[in-house]
Amino acid sequence: MKHLPHKTLILAPDPDGIANAARLLCAGQLVAMPTETVYGLAGDARNADAVAAIFAAKGRPSFNPLIVHVASVAEAQRIAELPPAALSLASAFWPGPLTLVAPLRTGHGLAPAVTAGLQTVAIRVPAHPLAQRLLAEFGAPLAAPSANPSGRISPTTVAHVLGGLEGRIAAILDGGSCAVGLESTIVGFEDGMPVILREGGISREAIANCLGTCAAPSTRDKITAPGQLASHYAPRATLRLNANAPKPGEIWIGFGPQCAEARLTLSPTGNLDEAASRLFAVLHEADATGQPIAVAPVPDHGLGAAINDRLRRAAAPRSG
């Protein structure tokens, strides 16, 4: 298949749908696939044209690297040189919402644009059964950033993907709603020590328990992994944080029972797991009203750290 269809296909989550998705990927096309975090815009990580198409479809800046998805730790080790701490984390959290940034291995075979010219690669093993089955059917690494226009709210449903990319990608493999709802935690290694490059679906406390040491946030200014842009995950409307009540004209997103009057809520009971899984869906719903958005305070521990990271980036001043 050489030409992109005028209409984005919706593929059923069955053997035929998976086989069709794999055929499209083999032909250099792009397929949005479900993961446990968000929908990813998958393309053959070895194919320079497919990787370029990912950047073009999203309007993503070329200096922002992509996450490579593989089916197993063994496949990850064929691409990257994983240090001992990375292998410990992989053993504990793969398959799952954890991305590791490690040096590229000689002969890795990835298209250069995947890593944005860096000598490291961001890599993970997704837990979603459809992502696993598609990787097995395709038989090679998939580059897959979130399946949305660059900088906008990440997609956790097929409708979200269509809202941003319909007609710009070949197909979507329908996996329903994503369970975790936040992108993966990204961990890198600076001077041999683990550092958190992006908060995400695995909490910093869980990483510390695994390694026996805290993984501090990176202090480097240079972009070394996806999700580090100051303005990211943003709705079209303005976003106000730590709002204990809405101002006139704002739509208020609550958190916890003290926000019972809020029109929308991340979690009526104050459950951080529920808030994480609902964050992007609620932001999409709020943005559809066209009103400015106000969000109630969210505790900054466990998954709350990742939620607040996304909210701060969503509220940051935008360039252009």
mmCIF file of C-alpha atoms in Angstrom:
data_model
loop_
_atom_site.group_PDB
_atom_site.id
_atom_site.type_symbol
_atom_site.label_atom_id
_atom_site.label_comp_id
_atom_site.label_asym_id
_atom_site.label_seq_id
_atom_site.Cartn_x
_atom_site.Cartn_y
_atom_site.Cartn_z
ATOM 1 C CA MET A 1 0.000 0.000 0.000
ATOM 2 C CA LYS A 2 1.597 3.255 -1.142
ATOM 3 C CA HIS A 3 -1.059 5.864 -0.545
ATOM 4 C CA LEU A 4 -2.719 6.984 2.671
ATOM 5 C CA PRO A 5 -6.475 6.354 2.668
ATOM 6 C CA HIS A 6 -8.670 9.446 2.742
ATOM 7 C CA LYS A 7 -10.442 8.012 5.778
ATOM 8 C CA THR A 8 -8.723 6.567 8.825
ATOM 9 C CA LEU A 9 -9.742 2.933 9.252
ATOM 10 C CA ILE A 10 -10.950 1.564 12.597
ATOM 11 C CA LEU A 11 -9.616 -1.970 13.050
ATOM 12 C CA ALA A 12 -11.338 -4.459 15.325
ATOM 13 C CA PRO A 13 -9.349 -5.942 18.233
ATOM 14 C CA ASP A 14 -9.288 -9.407 16.701
ATOM 15 C CA PRO A 15 -6.787 -11.483 14.677
ATOM 16 C CA ASP A 16 -7.901 -9.917 11.386
ATOM 17 C CA GLY A 17 -7.596 -6.394 12.792
ATOM 18 C CA ILE A 18 -4.136 -7.103 14.180
ATOM 19 C CA ALA A 19 -3.014 -8.689 10.903
ATOM 20 C CA ASN A 20 -4.301 -5.689 8.946
ATOM 21 C CA ALA A 21 -2.506 -3.311 11.311
ATOM 22 C CA ALA A 22 0.737 -5.234 10.854
ATOM 23 C CA ARG A 23 0.359 -5.172 7.055
ATOM 24 C CA LEU A 24 -0.118 -1.404 7.093
ATOM 25 C CA LEU A 25 2.955 -0.989 9.290
ATOM 26 C CA CYS A 26 5.008 -3.192 6.968
ATOM 27 C CA ALA A 27 3.949 -0.921 4.104
ATOM 28 C CA GLY A 28 5.310 2.112 5.950
ATOM 29 C CA GLN A 29 1.912 3.400 7.089
ATOM 30 C CA LEU A 30 1.000 4.692 10.559
ATOM 31 C CA VAL A 31 -1.378 2.893 12.925
ATOM 32 C CA ALA A 32 -2.575 4.191 16.277
ATOM 33 C CA MET A 33 -2.377 1.350 18.784
ATOM 34 C CA PRO A 34 -3.724 1.109 22.314
ATOM 35 C CA THR A 35 -1.308 0.813 25.206
ATOM 36 C CA GLU A 36 -2.050 0.710 28.916
ATOM 37 C CA THR A 37 -0.966 4.382 29.122
ATOM 38 C CA VAL A 38 -2.367 6.246 26.086
ATOM 39 C CA TYR A 39 -2.841 5.479 22.385
ATOM 40 C CA GLY A 40 0.482 5.486 20.560
ATOM 41 C CA LEU A 41 1.033 6.498 16.922
ATOM 42 C CA ALA A 42 3.005 3.498 15.717
ATOM 43 C CA GLY A 43 5.339 3.292 12.754
ATOM 44 C CA ASP A 44 8.212 1.004 11.789
ATOM 45 C CA ALA A 45 11.133 2.288 13.887
ATOM 46 C CA ARG A 46 13.602 1.048 11.222
ATOM 47 C CA ASN A 47 11.915 2.855 8.327
ATOM 48 C CA ALA A 48 13.099 6.454 7.930
ATOM 49 C CA ASP A 49 10.058 7.408 5.835
ATOM 50 C CA ALA A 50 7.622 5.959 8.384
ATOM 51 C CA VAL A 51 9.387 7.778 11.217
ATOM 52 C CA ALA A 52 9.309 11.034 9.240
ATOM 53 C CA ALA A 53 5.588 10.476 8.702
ATOM 54 C CA ILE A 54 5.075 10.254 12.486
ATOM 55 C CA PHE A 55 6.701 13.655 12.974
ATOM 56 C CA ALA A 56 4.686 15.107 10.084
ATOM 57 C CA ALA A 57 1.315 13.714 11.202
ATOM 58 C CA LYS A 58 1.791 15.049 14.729
ATOM 59 C CA GLY A 59 3.523 18.308 13.788
ATOM 60 C CA ARG A 60 6.196 17.197 16.244
ATOM 61 C CA PRO A 61 9.519 19.064 16.427
ATOM 62 C CA SER A 62 12.403 16.999 15.095
ATOM 63 C CA PHE A 63 14.491 17.502 18.250
ATOM 64 C CA ASN A 64 11.922 15.624 20.368
ATOM 65 C CA PRO A 65 12.858 11.886 20.379
ATOM 66 C CA LEU A 66 10.382 9.023 20.123
ATOM 67 C CA ILE A 67 9.791 6.049 22.408
ATOM 68 C CA VAL A 68 10.535 2.673 20.832
ATOM 69 C CA HIS A 69 8.160 -0.144 21.790
ATOM 70 C CA VAL A 70 9.383 -3.745 21.808
ATOM 71 C CA ALA A 71 7.895 -7.068 22.866
ATOM 72 C CA SER A 72 10.467 -8.177 25.456
ATOM 73 C CA VAL A 73 13.554 -7.315 27.492
ATOM 74 C CA ALA A 74 15.612 -9.444 25.102
ATOM 75 C CA GLU A 75 14.485 -7.299 22.163
ATOM 76 C CA ALA A 76 15.266 -4.147 24.139
ATOM 77 C CA GLN A 77 18.799 -5.418 24.752
ATOM 78 C CA ARG A 78 19.318 -5.870 21.008
ATOM 79 C CA ILE A 79 18.762 -2.126 20.606
ATOM 80 C CA ALA A 80 20.108 -0.626 23.823
ATOM 81 C CA GLU A 81 22.861 -1.319 26.338
ATOM 82 C CA LEU A 82 20.858 -1.565 29.557
ATOM 83 C CA PRO A 83 22.910 -0.948 32.714
ATOM 84 C CA PRO A 84 22.292 -3.142 35.810
ATOM 85 C CA ALA A 85 19.865 -0.655 37.382
ATOM 86 C CA ALA A 86 17.864 -0.560 34.139
ATOM 87 C CA LEU A 87 17.646 -4.349 34.084
ATOM 88 C CA SER A 88 16.400 -4.307 37.678
ATOM 89 C CA LEU A 89 13.674 -1.852 36.739
ATOM 90 C CA ALA A 90 12.798 -3.819 33.612
ATOM 91 C CA SER A 91 12.476 -6.998 35.668
ATOM 92 C CA ALA A 92 10.157 -5.250 38.114
ATOM 93 C CA PHE A 93 7.992 -3.138 35.802
ATOM 94 C CA TRP A 94 8.046 -4.583 32.269
ATOM 95 C CA PRO A 95 5.665 -5.087 30.619
ATOM 96 C CA GLY A 96 4.266 -1.826 31.953
ATOM 97 C CA PRO A 97 4.281 1.987 31.964
ATOM 98 C CA LEU A 98 8.035 2.475 32.333
ATOM 99 C CA THR A 99 10.431 3.792 29.670
ATOM 100 C CA LEU A 100 14.188 3.437 30.053
ATOM 101 C CA VAL A 101 16.704 5.699 28.334
ATOM 102 C CA ALA A 102 19.970 3.890 27.639
ATOM 103 C CA PRO A 103 22.887 4.015 25.172
ATOM 104 C CA LEU A 104 22.250 2.711 21.673
ATOM 105 C CA ARG A 105 23.853 -0.607 20.824
ATOM 106 C CA THR A 106 26.018 -0.855 17.698
ATOM 107 C CA GLY A 107 23.930 -2.208 14.834
ATOM 108 C CA HIS A 108 20.627 -1.182 16.460
ATOM 109 C CA GLY A 109 18.964 -0.658 13.082
ATOM 110 C CA LEU A 110 16.737 2.250 14.106
ATOM 111 C CA ALA A 111 16.089 5.180 11.809
ATOM 112 C CA PRO A 112 18.227 8.134 12.998
ATOM 113 C CA ALA A 113 15.242 10.461 13.536
ATOM 114 C CA VAL A 114 13.842 8.149 16.226
ATOM 115 C CA THR A 115 16.492 9.307 18.688
ATOM 116 C CA ALA A 116 16.649 12.907 17.393
ATOM 117 C CA GLY A 117 20.379 12.503 16.869
ATOM 118 C CA LEU A 118 21.087 11.374 20.445
ATOM 119 C CA GLN A 119 23.294 8.389 21.253
ATOM 120 C CA THR A 120 20.607 7.083 23.598
ATOM 121 C CA VAL A 121 17.199 5.569 22.968
ATOM 122 C CA ALA A 122 13.964 5.650 24.972
ATOM 123 C CA ILE A 123 12.525 2.141 25.029
ATOM 124 C CA ARG A 124 9.734 0.220 26.737
ATOM 125 C CA VAL A 125 7.718 -3.010 26.713
ATOM 126 C CA PRO A 126 3.993 -2.163 26.783
ATOM 127 C CA ALA A 127 1.591 -4.267 28.839
ATOM 128 C CA HIS A 128 -1.569 -3.841 26.764
ATOM 129 C CA PRO A 129 -2.434 -7.236 25.222
ATOM 130 C CA LEU A 130 -3.254 -5.693 21.821
ATOM 131 C CA ALA A 131 0.055 -3.829 21.744
ATOM 132 C CA GLN A 132 1.825 -7.064 22.645
ATOM 133 C CA ARG A 133 -0.003 -9.012 19.934
ATOM 134 C CA LEU A 134 0.686 -6.326 17.318
ATOM 135 C CA LEU A 135 4.395 -6.266 18.195
ATOM 136 C CA ALA A 136 4.504 -10.050 17.898
ATOM 137 C CA GLU A 137 2.692 -9.970 14.541
ATOM 138 C CA PHE A 138 4.868 -7.148 13.178
ATOM 139 C CA GLY A 139 8.058 -8.712 14.504
ATOM 140 C CA ALA A 140 10.131 -5.532 14.851
ATOM 141 C CA PRO A 141 10.379 -2.392 17.016
ATOM 142 C CA LEU A 142 7.683 0.263 16.707
ATOM 143 C CA ALA A 143 8.268 3.958 17.287
ATOM 144 C CA ALA A 144 5.128 5.222 18.978
ATOM 145 C CA PRO A 145 4.649 8.656 20.558
ATOM 146 C CA SER A 146 1.164 9.586 21.732
ATOM 147 C CA ALA A 147 -1.391 9.587 18.892
ATOM 148 C CA ASN A 148 -2.320 13.277 18.989
ATOM 149 C CA PRO A 149 -1.161 16.568 17.484
ATOM 150 C CA SER A 150 2.070 17.613 19.164
ATOM 151 C CA GLY A 151 1.601 19.490 22.425
ATOM 152 C CA ARG A 152 -2.115 18.730 22.719
ATOM 153 C CA ILE A 153 -4.017 16.554 25.184
ATOM 154 C CA SER A 154 -2.988 12.909 24.953
ATOM 155 C CA PRO A 155 -5.560 10.392 23.648
ATOM 156 C CA THR A 156 -7.022 7.624 25.791
ATOM 157 C CA THR A 157 -9.866 6.596 23.426
ATOM 158 C CA VAL A 158 -10.345 6.046 19.691
ATOM 159 C CA ALA A 159 -12.518 9.184 19.584
ATOM 160 C CA HIS A 160 -9.621 11.246 20.970
ATOM 161 C CA VAL A 161 -7.302 9.917 18.251
ATOM 162 C CA LEU A 162 -9.818 10.653 15.515
ATOM 163 C CA GLY A 163 -10.353 14.148 16.891
ATOM 164 C CA GLY A 164 -6.715 15.006 16.260
ATOM 165 C CA LEU A 165 -5.476 12.774 13.465
ATOM 166 C CA GLU A 166 -8.415 11.571 11.346
ATOM 167 C CA GLY A 167 -7.385 11.385 7.703
ATOM 168 C CA ARG A 168 -3.716 11.853 8.588
ATOM 169 C CA ILE A 169 -3.005 8.248 9.609
ATOM 170 C CA ALA A 170 -3.957 4.942 8.024
ATOM 171 C CA ALA A 171 -5.758 3.198 10.876
ATOM 172 C CA ILE A 172 -6.540 2.853 14.572
ATOM 173 C CA LEU A 173 -6.524 -0.496 16.342
ATOM 174 C CA ASP A 174 -9.506 -0.200 18.685
ATOM 175 C CA GLY A 175 -8.597 -1.195 22.229
ATOM 176 C CA GLY A 176 -11.252 0.783 24.102
ATOM 177 C CA SER A 177 -10.202 3.141 26.885
ATOM 178 C CA CYS A 178 -6.629 3.061 28.203
ATOM 179 C CA ALA A 179 -6.402 1.797 31.784
ATOM 180 C CA VAL A 180 -3.528 3.831 33.239
ATOM 181 C CA GLY A 181 -4.333 7.022 31.345
ATOM 182 C CA LEU A 182 -0.937 8.681 31.899
ATOM 183 C CA GLU A 183 2.157 8.230 29.787
ATOM 184 C CA SER A 184 4.984 6.063 31.034
ATOM 185 C CA THR A 185 7.500 7.162 33.615
ATOM 186 C CA ILE A 186 10.850 7.782 31.908
ATOM 187 C CA VAL A 187 14.045 6.904 33.776
ATOM 188 C CA GLY A 188 17.522 7.694 32.501
ATOM 189 C CA PHE A 189 20.971 7.315 33.972
ATOM 190 C CA GLU A 190 23.365 10.210 34.579
ATOM 191 C CA ASP A 191 26.848 9.446 35.878
ATOM 192 C CA GLY A 192 25.619 5.955 36.678
ATOM 193 C CA MET A 193 22.719 7.167 38.833
ATOM 194 C CA PRO A 194 19.023 6.777 37.915
ATOM 195 C CA VAL A 195 17.173 10.024 37.225
ATOM 196 C CA ILE A 196 13.519 10.653 36.467
ATOM 197 C CA LEU A 197 13.215 12.327 33.076
ATOM 198 C CA ARG A 198 9.406 12.301 33.125
ATOM 199 C CA GLU A 199 6.923 11.413 35.861
ATOM 200 C CA GLY A 200 4.384 8.831 34.775
ATOM 201 C CA GLY A 201 2.501 5.618 35.419
ATOM 202 C CA ILE A 202 5.130 4.162 37.782
ATOM 203 C CA SER A 203 5.570 6.350 40.865
ATOM 204 C CA ARG A 204 8.954 7.609 42.041
ATOM 205 C CA GLU A 205 8.264 5.765 45.330
ATOM 206 C CA ALA A 206 7.892 2.444 43.477
ATOM 207 C CA ILE A 207 11.144 3.069 41.611
ATOM 208 C CA ALA A 208 12.939 3.873 44.866
ATOM 209 C CA ASN A 209 11.608 0.685 46.461
ATOM 210 C CA CYS A 210 12.905 -1.337 43.517
ATOM 211 C CA LEU A 211 16.373 0.204 43.393
ATOM 212 C CA GLY A 212 16.863 0.903 47.082
ATOM 213 C CA THR A 213 17.680 4.515 46.211
ATOM 214 C CA CYS A 214 15.697 7.564 45.156
ATOM 215 C CA ALA A 215 15.714 8.496 41.487
ATOM 216 C CA ALA A 216 15.966 12.289 41.489
ATOM 217 C CA PRO A 217 14.534 14.496 38.742
ATOM 218 C CA SER A 218 17.092 15.296 36.057
ATOM 219 C CA THR A 219 18.792 18.690 36.396
ATOM 220 C CA ARG A 220 19.905 18.896 32.758
ATOM 221 C CA ASP A 221 18.224 21.454 30.518
ATOM 222 C CA LYS A 222 18.779 19.607 27.238
ATOM 223 C CA ILE A 223 15.906 17.453 25.978
ATOM 224 C CA THR A 224 17.012 13.832 26.367
ATOM 225 C CA ALA A 225 13.631 12.075 26.326
ATOM 226 C CA PRO A 226 10.034 12.585 25.170
ATOM 227 C CA GLY A 227 7.618 14.638 27.267
ATOM 228 C CA GLN A 228 10.138 17.221 28.479
ATOM 229 C CA LEU A 229 8.840 20.274 26.597
ATOM 230 C CA ALA A 230 7.730 23.032 28.977
ATOM 231 C CA SER A 231 4.369 23.370 27.203
ATOM 232 C CA HIS A 232 2.803 20.001 26.470
ATOM 233 C CA TYR A 233 -0.440 18.002 26.911
ATOM 234 C CA ALA A 234 -2.245 21.330 26.460
ATOM 235 C CA PRO A 235 -5.933 22.022 25.826
ATOM 236 C CA ARG A 236 -6.901 24.829 23.461
ATOM 237 C CA ALA A 237 -8.372 26.785 26.374
ATOM 238 C CA THR A 238 -6.369 28.404 29.155
ATOM 239 C CA LEU A 239 -5.819 26.273 32.243
ATOM 240 C CA ARG A 240 -5.632 27.503 35.864
ATOM 241 C CA LEU A 241 -4.176 25.226 38.529
ATOM 242 C CA ASN A 242 -4.825 24.723 42.257
ATOM 243 C CA ALA A 243 -8.262 26.293 41.965
ATOM 244 C CA ASN A 244 -10.381 25.823 45.087
ATOM 245 C CA ALA A 245 -13.353 27.310 43.246
ATOM 246 C CA PRO A 246 -14.077 28.432 39.668
ATOM 247 C CA LYS A 247 -14.047 32.031 38.544
ATOM 248 C CA PRO A 248 -17.027 33.299 36.509
ATOM 249 C CA GLY A 249 -17.037 31.650 33.089
ATOM 250 C CA GLU A 250 -14.601 28.854 34.019
ATOM 251 C CA ILE A 251 -15.369 25.167 33.949
ATOM 252 C CA TRP A 252 -14.085 23.574 37.155
ATOM 253 C CA ILE A 253 -12.468 20.149 37.324
ATOM 254 C CA GLY A 254 -12.619 18.861 40.881
ATOM 255 C CA PHE A 255 -10.705 16.301 42.883
ATOM 256 C CA GLY A 256 -12.133 14.708 46.009
ATOM 257 C CA PRO A 257 -15.402 15.062 47.929
ATOM 258 C CA GLN A 258 -14.708 18.712 48.826
ATOM 259 C CA CYS A 259 -15.312 19.539 45.137
ATOM 260 C CA ALA A 260 -18.772 17.976 44.926
ATOM 261 C CA GLU A 261 -20.120 21.041 43.107
ATOM 262 C CA ALA A 262 -17.561 20.781 40.294
ATOM 263 C CA ARG A 263 -19.096 20.069 36.881
ATOM 264 C CA LEU A 264 -16.320 17.597 36.114
ATOM 265 C CA THR A 265 -14.074 15.603 38.440
ATOM 266 C CA LEU A 266 -10.868 13.615 38.230
ATOM 267 C CA SER A 267 -12.058 11.477 41.148
ATOM 268 C CA PRO A 268 -15.057 12.186 43.404
ATOM 269 C CA THR A 269 -13.429 10.208 46.211
ATOM 270 C CA GLY A 270 -9.906 11.624 45.803
ATOM 271 C CA ASN A 271 -8.424 8.395 44.413
ATOM 272 C CA LEU A 272 -5.158 9.110 42.553
ATOM 273 C CA ASP A 273 -5.329 5.952 40.408
ATOM 274 C CA GLU A 274 -8.782 6.973 39.178
ATOM 275 C CA ALA A 275 -7.622 10.561 38.668
ATOM 276 C CA ALA A 276 -4.676 9.417 36.553
ATOM 277 C CA SER A 277 -6.825 7.185 34.369
ATOM 278 C CA ARG A 278 -9.386 9.978 33.862
ATOM 279 C CA LEU A 279 -7.066 12.988 33.495
ATOM 280 C CA PHE A 280 -6.825 13.273 29.716
ATOM 281 C CA ALA A 281 -10.437 12.219 29.092
ATOM 282 C CA VAL A 282 -11.672 14.899 31.506
ATOM 283 C CA LEU A 283 -9.380 17.528 29.931
ATOM 284 C CA HIS A 284 -10.771 16.609 26.491
ATOM 285 C CA GLU A 285 -14.327 16.969 27.842
ATOM 286 C CA ALA A 286 -13.568 20.309 29.495
ATOM 287 C CA ASP A 287 -11.831 21.639 26.380
ATOM 288 C CA ALA A 288 -14.854 20.770 24.249
ATOM 289 C CA THR A 289 -16.929 23.342 26.184
ATOM 290 C CA GLY A 290 -14.751 26.189 24.892
ATOM 291 C CA GLN A 291 -14.536 27.674 28.398
ATOM 292 C CA PRO A 292 -11.389 28.466 30.388
ATOM 293 C CA ILE A 293 -10.510 25.538 32.645
ATOM 294 C CA ALA A 294 -9.765 25.543 36.370
ATOM 295 C CA VAL A 295 -8.437 22.439 38.139
ATOM 296 C CA ALA A 296 -8.617 21.715 41.851
ATOM 297 C CA PRO A 297 -5.426 20.911 43.811
ATOM 298 C CA VAL A 298 -4.100 17.345 43.489
ATOM 299 C CA PRO A 299 -1.715 15.857 46.107
ATOM 300 C CA ASP A 300 1.867 15.599 44.839
ATOM 301 C CA HIS A 301 2.689 12.057 45.935
ATOM 302 C CA GLY A 302 2.393 8.692 44.151
ATOM 303 C CA LEU A 303 0.647 9.142 40.796
ATOM 304 C CA GLY A 304 -0.230 12.672 41.891
ATOM 305 C CA ALA A 305 3.311 13.726 40.948
ATOM 306 C CA ALA A 306 2.710 12.618 37.348
ATOM 307 C CA ILE A 307 -0.754 14.201 37.267
ATOM 308 C CA ASN A 308 0.659 17.521 38.459
ATOM 309 C CA ASP A 309 3.527 17.280 35.954
ATOM 310 C CA ARG A 310 1.000 16.987 33.107
ATOM 311 C CA LEU A 311 -1.149 19.791 34.499
ATOM 312 C CA ARG A 312 1.814 22.164 34.896
ATOM 313 C CA ARG A 313 2.892 21.538 31.301
ATOM 314 C CA ALA A 314 -0.702 21.901 30.086
ATOM 315 C CA ALA A 315 -0.946 25.285 31.844
ATOM 316 C CA ALA A 316 2.482 26.568 30.751
ATOM 317 C CA PRO A 317 2.785 29.555 28.385
ATOM 318 C CA ARG A 318 2.699 28.409 24.765
ATOM 319 C CA SER A 319 5.060 29.412 22.042
ATOM 320 C CA GLY A 320 3.942 30.590 18.641
#
